Short mmCIF file of C-alpha atoms in Angstrom, two decimals:
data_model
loop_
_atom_site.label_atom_id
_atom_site.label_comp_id
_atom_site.label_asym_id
_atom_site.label_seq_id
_atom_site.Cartn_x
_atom_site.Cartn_y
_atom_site.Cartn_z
CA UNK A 1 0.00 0.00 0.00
CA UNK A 2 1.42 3.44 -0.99
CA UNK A 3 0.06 6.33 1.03
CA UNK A 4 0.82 10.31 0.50
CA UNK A 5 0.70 12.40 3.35
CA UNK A 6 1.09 16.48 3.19
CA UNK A 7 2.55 18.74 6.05
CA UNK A 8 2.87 22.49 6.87
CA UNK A 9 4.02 24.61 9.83
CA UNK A 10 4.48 28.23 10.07
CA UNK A 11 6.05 30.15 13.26
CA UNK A 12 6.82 33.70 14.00
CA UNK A 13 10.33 34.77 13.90
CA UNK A 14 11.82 36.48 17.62
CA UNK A 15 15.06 38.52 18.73
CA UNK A 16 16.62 35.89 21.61
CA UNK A 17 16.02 32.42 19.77
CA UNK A 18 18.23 30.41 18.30
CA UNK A 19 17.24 29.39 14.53
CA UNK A 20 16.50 25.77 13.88
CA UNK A 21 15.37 24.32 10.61
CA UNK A 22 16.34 21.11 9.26
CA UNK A 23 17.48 20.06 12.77
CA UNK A 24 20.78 22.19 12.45
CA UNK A 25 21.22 26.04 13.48
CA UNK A 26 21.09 28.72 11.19
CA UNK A 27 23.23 31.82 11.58
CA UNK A 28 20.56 34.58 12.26
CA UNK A 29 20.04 37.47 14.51
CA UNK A 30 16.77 35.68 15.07
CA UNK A 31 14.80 32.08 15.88
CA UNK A 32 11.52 30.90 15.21
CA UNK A 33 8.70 31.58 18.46
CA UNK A 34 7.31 28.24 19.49
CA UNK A 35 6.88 25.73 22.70
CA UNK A 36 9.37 23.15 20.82
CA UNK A 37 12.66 24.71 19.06
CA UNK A 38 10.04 25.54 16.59
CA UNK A 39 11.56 23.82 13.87
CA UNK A 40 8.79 24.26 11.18
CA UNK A 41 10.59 22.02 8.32
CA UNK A 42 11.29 18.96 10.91
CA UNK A 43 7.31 20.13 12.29
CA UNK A 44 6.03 19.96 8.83
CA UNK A 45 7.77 16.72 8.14
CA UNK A 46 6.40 15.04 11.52
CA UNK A 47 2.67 15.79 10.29
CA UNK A 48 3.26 14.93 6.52
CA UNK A 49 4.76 11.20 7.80
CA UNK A 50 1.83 11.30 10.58
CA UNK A 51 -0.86 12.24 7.67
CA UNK A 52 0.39 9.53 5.39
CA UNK A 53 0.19 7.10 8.25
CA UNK A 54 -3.05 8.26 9.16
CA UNK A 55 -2.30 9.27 12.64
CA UNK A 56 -3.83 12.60 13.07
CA UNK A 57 -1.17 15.41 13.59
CA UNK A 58 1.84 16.94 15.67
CA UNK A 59 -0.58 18.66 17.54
CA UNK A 60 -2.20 15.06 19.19
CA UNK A 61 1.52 13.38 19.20
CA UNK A 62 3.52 15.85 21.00
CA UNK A 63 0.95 19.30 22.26
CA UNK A 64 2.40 22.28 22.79
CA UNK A 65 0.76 22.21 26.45
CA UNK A 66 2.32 19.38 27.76
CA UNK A 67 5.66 20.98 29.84
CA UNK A 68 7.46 17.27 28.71
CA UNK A 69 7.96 19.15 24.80
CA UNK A 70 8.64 22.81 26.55
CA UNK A 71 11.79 23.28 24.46
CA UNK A 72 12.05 20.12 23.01
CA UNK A 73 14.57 19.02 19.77
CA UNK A 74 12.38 18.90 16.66
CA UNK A 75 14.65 16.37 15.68
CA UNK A 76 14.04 14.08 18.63
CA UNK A 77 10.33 14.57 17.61
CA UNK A 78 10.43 13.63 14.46
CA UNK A 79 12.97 10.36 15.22
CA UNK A 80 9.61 9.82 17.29
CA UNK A 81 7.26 9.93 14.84
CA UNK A 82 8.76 7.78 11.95
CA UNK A 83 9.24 5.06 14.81
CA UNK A 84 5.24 5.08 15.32
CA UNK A 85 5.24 4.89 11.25
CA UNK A 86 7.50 2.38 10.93
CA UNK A 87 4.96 0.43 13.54
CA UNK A 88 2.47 1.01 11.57
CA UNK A 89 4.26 -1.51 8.76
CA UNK A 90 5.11 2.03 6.24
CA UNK A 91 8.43 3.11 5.20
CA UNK A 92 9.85 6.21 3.88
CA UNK A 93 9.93 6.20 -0.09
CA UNK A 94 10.48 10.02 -0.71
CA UNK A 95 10.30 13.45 1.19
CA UNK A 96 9.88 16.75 -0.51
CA UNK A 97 10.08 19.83 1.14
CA UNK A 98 10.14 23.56 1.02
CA UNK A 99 10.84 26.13 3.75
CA UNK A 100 9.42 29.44 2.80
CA UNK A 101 11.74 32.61 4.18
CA UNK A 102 12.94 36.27 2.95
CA UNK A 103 15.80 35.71 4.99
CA UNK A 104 18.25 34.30 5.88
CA UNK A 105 19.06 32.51 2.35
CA UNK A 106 19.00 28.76 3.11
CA UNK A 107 20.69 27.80 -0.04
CA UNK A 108 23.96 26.67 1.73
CA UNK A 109 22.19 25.09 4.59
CA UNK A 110 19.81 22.69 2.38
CA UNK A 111 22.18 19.68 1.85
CA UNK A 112 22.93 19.74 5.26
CA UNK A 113 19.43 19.52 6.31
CA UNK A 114 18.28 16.78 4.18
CA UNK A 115 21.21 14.70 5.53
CA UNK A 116 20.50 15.33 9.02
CA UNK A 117 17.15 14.47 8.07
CA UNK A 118 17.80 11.08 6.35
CA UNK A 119 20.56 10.50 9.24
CA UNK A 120 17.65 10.56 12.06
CA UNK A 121 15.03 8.69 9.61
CA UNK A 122 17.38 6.10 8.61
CA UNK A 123 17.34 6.35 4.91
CA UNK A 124 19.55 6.96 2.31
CA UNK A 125 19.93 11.37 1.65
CA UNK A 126 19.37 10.44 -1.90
CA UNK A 127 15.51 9.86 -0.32
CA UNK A 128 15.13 13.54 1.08
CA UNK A 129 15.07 16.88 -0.97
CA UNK A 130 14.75 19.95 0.17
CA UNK A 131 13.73 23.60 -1.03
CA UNK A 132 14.04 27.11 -0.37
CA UNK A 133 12.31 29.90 -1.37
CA UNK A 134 11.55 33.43 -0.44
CA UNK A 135 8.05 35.45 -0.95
CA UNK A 136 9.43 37.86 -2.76
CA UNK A 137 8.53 40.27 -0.35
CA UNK A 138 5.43 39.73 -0.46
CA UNK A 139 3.03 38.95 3.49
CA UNK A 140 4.49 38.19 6.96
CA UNK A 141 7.03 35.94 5.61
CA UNK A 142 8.54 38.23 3.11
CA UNK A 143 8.14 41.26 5.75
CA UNK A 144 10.54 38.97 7.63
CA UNK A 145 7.80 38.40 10.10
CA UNK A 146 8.20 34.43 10.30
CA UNK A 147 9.25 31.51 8.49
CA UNK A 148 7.35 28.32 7.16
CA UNK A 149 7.36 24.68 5.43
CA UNK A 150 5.94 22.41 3.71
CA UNK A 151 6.60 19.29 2.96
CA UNK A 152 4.95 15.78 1.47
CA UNK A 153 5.83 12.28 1.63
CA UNK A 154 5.62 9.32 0.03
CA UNK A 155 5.35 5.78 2.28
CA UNK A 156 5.55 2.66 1.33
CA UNK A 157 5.32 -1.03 2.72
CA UNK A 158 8.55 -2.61 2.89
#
């Protein structure tokens, strides 16, 4: 059984966070607002694999009021989720993905990303892509108000 599953996150971006997309830090003079890290790629990935499962979303996994996630690695989160996929019989065929920011440019980040990605899935980086783009100016995220992602899947049984 093949099963497609589609994920997005959006978070504000804040003076006094750290910037965390992909499950590495970015060099900015600003991070993303949120209970977790707020890492909005990893976030959209986590409900794209949960949606293709058919497990509901982030939100009913890991909610943003339970003190246990205040803070917590996106990466650990989504490490988390595939496990409860993998349960579920489904593998990982493909992930797509594009994060959506005016700045900072991502470009050199993006490999680096989709291998930490693949690293804490298990699969080979050939299996993860990711994009960048900006808004061209153009509504919160181009203002530079926040950043966001979206991503889809592709699971398979093994």
């Amino acid at each position: 059984m093949t099963r497609v599953g589609l994920g997005y996150d959006i978070h504000r971006l804040v003076a006094g966070r750290k910037l965390i997309l992909g499950g590495i830090e970015i060099p900015f003079e600003k991070g993303l607002l949120g209970h977790s890290d707020a890492d909005v790629l990893l976030h959209a990935a986590c409900d794209a694999l949960l949606g293709a499962a058919g497990m509901g979303d982030i939100g009913e996994h890991f909610p943003d009021t339970d003190p246990q996630y205040k803070d917590a690695c996106s990466i650990d989160l989504l490490n988390t989720t595939y496990r409860l996929v993998r349960q579920r019989g489904l593998s990982l065929v493909n992930l797509d993905a594009t994060v959506f920011a005016q700045a900072p440019k991502l470009s050199p980040f993006k490999t680096q990303m989709a291998m930490r990605m693949a690293d804490c899935l298990g699969v080979d980086h050939s299996r993860i892509n990711i994009k960048a783009t900006t808004t061209e100016g153009l509504g919160n995220i181009g203002q530079g108000a926040g950043i966001a992602a979206m991503c889809v899947v592709l699971l398979d049984n093994p």
